[in-house]
CSV table of C-alpha atoms and ligand atoms in Angstrom, one decimal:
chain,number,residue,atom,x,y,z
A,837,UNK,CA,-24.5,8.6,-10.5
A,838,UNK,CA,-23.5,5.4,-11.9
A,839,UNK,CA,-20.2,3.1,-10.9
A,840,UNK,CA,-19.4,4.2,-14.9
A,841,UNK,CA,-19.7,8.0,-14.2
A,842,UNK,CA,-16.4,10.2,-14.0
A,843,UNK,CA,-14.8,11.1,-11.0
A,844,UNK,CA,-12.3,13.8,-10.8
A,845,UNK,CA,-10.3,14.5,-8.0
A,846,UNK,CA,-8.0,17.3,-7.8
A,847,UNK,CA,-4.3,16.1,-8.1
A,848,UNK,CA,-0.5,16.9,-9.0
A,849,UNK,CA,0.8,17.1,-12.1
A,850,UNK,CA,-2.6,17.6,-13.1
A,851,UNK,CA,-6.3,16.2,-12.0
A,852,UNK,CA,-6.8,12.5,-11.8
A,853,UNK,CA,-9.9,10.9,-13.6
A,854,UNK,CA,-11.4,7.5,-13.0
A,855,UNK,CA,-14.7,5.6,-12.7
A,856,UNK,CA,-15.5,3.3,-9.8
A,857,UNK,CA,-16.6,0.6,-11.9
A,858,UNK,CA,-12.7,0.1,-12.9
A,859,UNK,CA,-10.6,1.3,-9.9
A,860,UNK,CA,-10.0,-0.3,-6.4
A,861,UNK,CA,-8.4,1.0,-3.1
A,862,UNK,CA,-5.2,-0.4,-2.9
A,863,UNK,CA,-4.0,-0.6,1.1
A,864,UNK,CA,-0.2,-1.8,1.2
A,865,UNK,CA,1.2,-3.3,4.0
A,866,UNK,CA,-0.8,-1.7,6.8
A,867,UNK,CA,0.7,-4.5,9.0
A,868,UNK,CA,1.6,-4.6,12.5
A,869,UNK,CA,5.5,-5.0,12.8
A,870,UNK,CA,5.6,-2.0,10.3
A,871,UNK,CA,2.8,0.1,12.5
A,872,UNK,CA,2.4,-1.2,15.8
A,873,UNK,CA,5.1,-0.4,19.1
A,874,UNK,CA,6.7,-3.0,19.8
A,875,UNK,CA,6.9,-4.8,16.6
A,876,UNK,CA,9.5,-5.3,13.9
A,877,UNK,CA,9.7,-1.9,12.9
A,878,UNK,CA,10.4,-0.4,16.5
A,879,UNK,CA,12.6,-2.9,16.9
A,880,UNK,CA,14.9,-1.4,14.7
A,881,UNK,CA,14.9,2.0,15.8
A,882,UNK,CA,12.3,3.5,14.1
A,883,UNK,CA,9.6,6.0,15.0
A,884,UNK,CA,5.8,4.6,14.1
A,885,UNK,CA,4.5,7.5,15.2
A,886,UNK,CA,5.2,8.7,11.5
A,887,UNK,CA,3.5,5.6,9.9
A,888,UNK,CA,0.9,5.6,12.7
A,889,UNK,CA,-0.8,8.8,11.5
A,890,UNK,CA,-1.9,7.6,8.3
A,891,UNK,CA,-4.1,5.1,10.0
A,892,UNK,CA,-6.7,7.6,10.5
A,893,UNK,CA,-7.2,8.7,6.7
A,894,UNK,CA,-6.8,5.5,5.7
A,895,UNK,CA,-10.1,4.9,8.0
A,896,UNK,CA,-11.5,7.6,6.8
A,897,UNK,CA,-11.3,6.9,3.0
A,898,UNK,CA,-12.1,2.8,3.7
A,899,UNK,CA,-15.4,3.8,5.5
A,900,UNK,CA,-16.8,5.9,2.6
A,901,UNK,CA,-14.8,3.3,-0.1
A,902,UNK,CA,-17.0,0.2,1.8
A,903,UNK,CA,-20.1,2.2,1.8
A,904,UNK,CA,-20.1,2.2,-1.4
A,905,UNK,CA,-19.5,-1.0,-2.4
A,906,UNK,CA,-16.8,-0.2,-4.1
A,907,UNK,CA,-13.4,-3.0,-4.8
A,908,UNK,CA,-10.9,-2.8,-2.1
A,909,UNK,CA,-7.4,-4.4,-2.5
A,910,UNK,CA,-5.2,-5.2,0.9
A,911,UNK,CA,-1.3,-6.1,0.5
A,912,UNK,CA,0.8,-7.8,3.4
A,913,UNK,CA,4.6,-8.4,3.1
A,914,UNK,CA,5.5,-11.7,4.0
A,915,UNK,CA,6.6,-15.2,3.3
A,916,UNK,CA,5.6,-19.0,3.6
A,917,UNK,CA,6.4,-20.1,7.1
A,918,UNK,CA,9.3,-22.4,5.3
A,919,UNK,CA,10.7,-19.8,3.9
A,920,UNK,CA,10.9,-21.3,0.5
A,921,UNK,CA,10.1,-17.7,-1.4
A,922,UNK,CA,12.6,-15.9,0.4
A,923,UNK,CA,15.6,-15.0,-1.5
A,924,UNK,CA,18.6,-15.4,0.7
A,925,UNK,CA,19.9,-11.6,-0.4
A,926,UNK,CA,16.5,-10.3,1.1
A,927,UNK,CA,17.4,-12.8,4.3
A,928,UNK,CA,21.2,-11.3,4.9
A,929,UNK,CA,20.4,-7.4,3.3
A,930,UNK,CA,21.1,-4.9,6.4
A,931,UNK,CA,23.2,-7.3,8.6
A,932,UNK,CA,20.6,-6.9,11.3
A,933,UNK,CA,20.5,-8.7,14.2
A,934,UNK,CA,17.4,-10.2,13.8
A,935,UNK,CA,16.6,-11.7,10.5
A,936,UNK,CA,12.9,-12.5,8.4
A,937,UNK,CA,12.3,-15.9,9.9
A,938,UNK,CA,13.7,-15.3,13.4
A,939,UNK,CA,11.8,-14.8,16.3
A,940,UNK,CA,10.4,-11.5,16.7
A,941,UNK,CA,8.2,-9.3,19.2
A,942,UNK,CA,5.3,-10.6,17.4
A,943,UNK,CA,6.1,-13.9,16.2
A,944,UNK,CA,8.2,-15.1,13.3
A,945,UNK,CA,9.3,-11.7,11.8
A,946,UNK,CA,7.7,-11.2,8.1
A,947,UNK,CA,6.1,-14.6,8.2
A,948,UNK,CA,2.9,-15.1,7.2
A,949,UNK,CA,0.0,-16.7,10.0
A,950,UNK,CA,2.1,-14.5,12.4
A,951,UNK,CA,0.7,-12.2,14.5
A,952,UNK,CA,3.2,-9.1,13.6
A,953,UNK,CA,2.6,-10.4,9.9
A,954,UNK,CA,-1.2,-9.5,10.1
A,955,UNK,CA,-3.1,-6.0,9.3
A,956,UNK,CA,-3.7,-3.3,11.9
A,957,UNK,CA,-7.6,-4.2,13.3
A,958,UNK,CA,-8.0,-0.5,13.0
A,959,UNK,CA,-8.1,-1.3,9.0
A,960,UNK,CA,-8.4,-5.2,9.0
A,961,UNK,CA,-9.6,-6.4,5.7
A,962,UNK,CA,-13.5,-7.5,5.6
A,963,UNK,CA,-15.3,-10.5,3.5
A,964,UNK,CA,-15.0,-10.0,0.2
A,965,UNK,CA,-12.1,-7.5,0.2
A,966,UNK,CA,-8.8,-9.3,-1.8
A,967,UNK,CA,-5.4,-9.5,0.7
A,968,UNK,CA,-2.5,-10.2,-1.7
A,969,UNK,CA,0.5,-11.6,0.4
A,970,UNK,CA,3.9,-10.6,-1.5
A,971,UNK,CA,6.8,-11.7,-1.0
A,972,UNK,CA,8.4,-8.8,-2.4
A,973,UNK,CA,8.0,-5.0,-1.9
A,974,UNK,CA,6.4,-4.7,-5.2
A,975,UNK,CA,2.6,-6.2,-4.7
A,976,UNK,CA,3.3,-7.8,-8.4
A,977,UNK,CA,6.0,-9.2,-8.2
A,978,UNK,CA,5.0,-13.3,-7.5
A,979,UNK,CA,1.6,-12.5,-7.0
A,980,UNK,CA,-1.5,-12.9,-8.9
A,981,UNK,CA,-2.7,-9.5,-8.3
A,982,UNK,CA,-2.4,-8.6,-12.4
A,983,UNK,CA,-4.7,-11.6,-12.7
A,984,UNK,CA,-7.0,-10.4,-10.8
A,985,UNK,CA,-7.1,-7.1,-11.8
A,986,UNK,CA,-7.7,-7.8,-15.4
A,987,UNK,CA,-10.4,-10.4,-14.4
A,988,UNK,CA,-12.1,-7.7,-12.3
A,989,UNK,CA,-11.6,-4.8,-15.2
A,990,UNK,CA,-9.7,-2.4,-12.5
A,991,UNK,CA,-7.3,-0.3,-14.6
A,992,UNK,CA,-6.7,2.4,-12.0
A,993,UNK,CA,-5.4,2.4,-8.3
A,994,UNK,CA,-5.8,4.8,-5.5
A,995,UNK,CA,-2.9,3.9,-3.4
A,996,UNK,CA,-2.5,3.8,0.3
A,997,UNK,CA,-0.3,2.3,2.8
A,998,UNK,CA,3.3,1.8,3.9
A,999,UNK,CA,6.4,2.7,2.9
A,1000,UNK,CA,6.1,5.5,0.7
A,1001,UNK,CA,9.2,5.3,-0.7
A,1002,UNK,CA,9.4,1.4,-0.6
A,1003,UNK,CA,6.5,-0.5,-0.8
A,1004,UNK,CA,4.3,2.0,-1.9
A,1005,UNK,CA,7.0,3.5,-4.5
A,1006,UNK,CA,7.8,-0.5,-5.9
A,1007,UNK,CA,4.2,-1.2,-6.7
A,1008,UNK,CA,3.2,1.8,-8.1
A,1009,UNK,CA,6.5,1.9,-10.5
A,1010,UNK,CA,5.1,-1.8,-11.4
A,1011,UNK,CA,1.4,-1.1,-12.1
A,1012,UNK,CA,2.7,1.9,-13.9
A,1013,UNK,CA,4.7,-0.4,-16.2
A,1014,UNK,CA,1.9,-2.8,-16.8
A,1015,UNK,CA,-0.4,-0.3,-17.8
A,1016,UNK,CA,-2.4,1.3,-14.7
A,1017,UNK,CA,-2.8,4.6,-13.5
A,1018,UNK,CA,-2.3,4.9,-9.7
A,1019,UNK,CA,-3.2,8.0,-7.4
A,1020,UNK,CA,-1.1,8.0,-4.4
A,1021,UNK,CA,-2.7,10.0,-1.5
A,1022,UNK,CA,-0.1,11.7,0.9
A,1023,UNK,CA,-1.6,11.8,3.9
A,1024,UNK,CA,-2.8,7.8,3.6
A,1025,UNK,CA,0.9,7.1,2.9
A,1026,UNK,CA,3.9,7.0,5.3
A,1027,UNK,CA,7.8,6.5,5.7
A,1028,UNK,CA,9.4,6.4,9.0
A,1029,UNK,CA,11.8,8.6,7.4
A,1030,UNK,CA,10.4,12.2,6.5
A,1031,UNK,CA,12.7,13.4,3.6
A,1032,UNK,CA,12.2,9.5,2.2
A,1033,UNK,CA,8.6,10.3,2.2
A,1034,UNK,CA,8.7,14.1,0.3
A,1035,UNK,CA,11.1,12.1,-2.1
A,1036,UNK,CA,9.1,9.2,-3.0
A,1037,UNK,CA,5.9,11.5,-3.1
A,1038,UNK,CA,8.0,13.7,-5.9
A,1039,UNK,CA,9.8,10.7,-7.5
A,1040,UNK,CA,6.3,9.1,-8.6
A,1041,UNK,CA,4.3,13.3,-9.7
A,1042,UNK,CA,7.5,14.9,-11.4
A,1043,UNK,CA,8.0,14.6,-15.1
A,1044,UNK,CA,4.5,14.9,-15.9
A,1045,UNK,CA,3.2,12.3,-13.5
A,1046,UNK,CA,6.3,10.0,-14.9
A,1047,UNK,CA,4.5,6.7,-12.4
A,1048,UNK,CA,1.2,8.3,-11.3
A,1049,UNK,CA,-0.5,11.3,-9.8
A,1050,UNK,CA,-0.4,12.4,-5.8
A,1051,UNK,CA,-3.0,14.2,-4.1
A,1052,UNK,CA,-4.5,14.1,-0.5
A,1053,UNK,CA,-7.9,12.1,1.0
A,1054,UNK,CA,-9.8,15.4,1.9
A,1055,UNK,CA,-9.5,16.1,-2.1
A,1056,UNK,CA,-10.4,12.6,-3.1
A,1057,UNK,CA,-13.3,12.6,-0.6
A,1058,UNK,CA,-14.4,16.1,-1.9
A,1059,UNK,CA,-14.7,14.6,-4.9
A,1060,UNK,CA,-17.0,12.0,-4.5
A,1061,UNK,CA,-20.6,11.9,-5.4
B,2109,C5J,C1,9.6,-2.3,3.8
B,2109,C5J,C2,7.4,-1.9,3.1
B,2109,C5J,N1,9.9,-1.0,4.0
B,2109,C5J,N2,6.1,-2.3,3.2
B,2109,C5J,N3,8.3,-2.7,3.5
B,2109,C5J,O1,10.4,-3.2,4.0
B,2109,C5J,O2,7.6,-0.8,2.6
């Protein structure tokens, strides 16, 4: 097997080809206010229990991944501790008490240096590995994670991370537009919301694979050489 060879992993609408020389792991927002109790996202009433069980796959699939040697791609939401890339609609959207900025459980909430800003240490990033820090829920949007993917030749994504139907949905509706073909794995994706998550699975397979393809980590790991 070489980095150029074929992979095909079984996948809906239909199976999902790609070569490791030109794909990377893309691990969105696995950060700790979204995952951890007691951080932002428990804070407002959620349930991480139903983001916490993708941590598991997603160590799974980043174990064999790193083994290999093959790209990995890590996304935190975020912005500069002055606040200068944060768009006063994002700051005052929901009318919640506590606001991006203010202080949360885990520091400044959504702020990057912050504790509750950083990634999970069940899947924190190693040397090497790119973290793109977004300020949006799109990972393009005011980043230079385009750049770097056509610098690096990756034209296809297998997708991971948090929100499904957010984050997850955003960035794969943007790489979709600028060319890339993303494979979303359910079980490595979650939404506190379970009906959100079904949705944003179907919005991205339906219409042919109208943004991408979904399938699940025991298929993508079957797969592999
Ligand atoms: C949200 C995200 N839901 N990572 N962020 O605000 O999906």
């Amino acid at each position: 097997m070489t980095t150029t060879d074929i992979i095909t992993v079984e996948a809906e609408p239909y199976s999902f080809a790609f070569s490791a020389a030109t794909c990377a792991l893309l691990v969105i927002d696995m950060q700790r206010d979204f995952l951890e109790p007691g951080g932002f996202g428990e804070m407002l009433g959620n349930d991480v229990s139903a983001l916490r069980r993708t941590i598991e796959p997603n160590q799974r699939l980043l174990a064999v991944w790193r083994a290999k040697g093959w790209q990995v791609i890590h996304t935190r939401e975020g912005h500069r501790p002055d606040l200068g890339c944060l768009p006063p609609a994002k700051k005052i959207r929901g009318r919640a008490p506590a606001k991006i900025g203010d202080p949360g459980p885990m520091g400044r909430i959504l702020v990057r240096g912050e504790a509750g800003h950083d990634i999970i240490p069940e899947l924190y990033p190693q040397a090497g590995e790119v973290i793109i820090d977004k300020p949006g829920k799109g990972a393009f949007y005011a980043t230079d994670l385009h750049a770097i993917m056509q610098n690096r030749n990756i034209q296809q994504l297998i997708v991971t991370g948090v929100t499904t139907e957010v984050c997850v949905n955003t960035t794969v509706r943007e790489a979709n537009d600028r060319g890339y073909d993303c494979l979303v794995l359910q079980d490595c994706v979650g939404s506190y919301f379970p009906d959100m998550h079904e949705a944003g699975l179907k919005m991205i397979k339906e219409q042919g694979g109208i943004f991408g393809w979904v399938s699940h980590s025991d298929r993508l790991l079957a797969a592999l050489p």
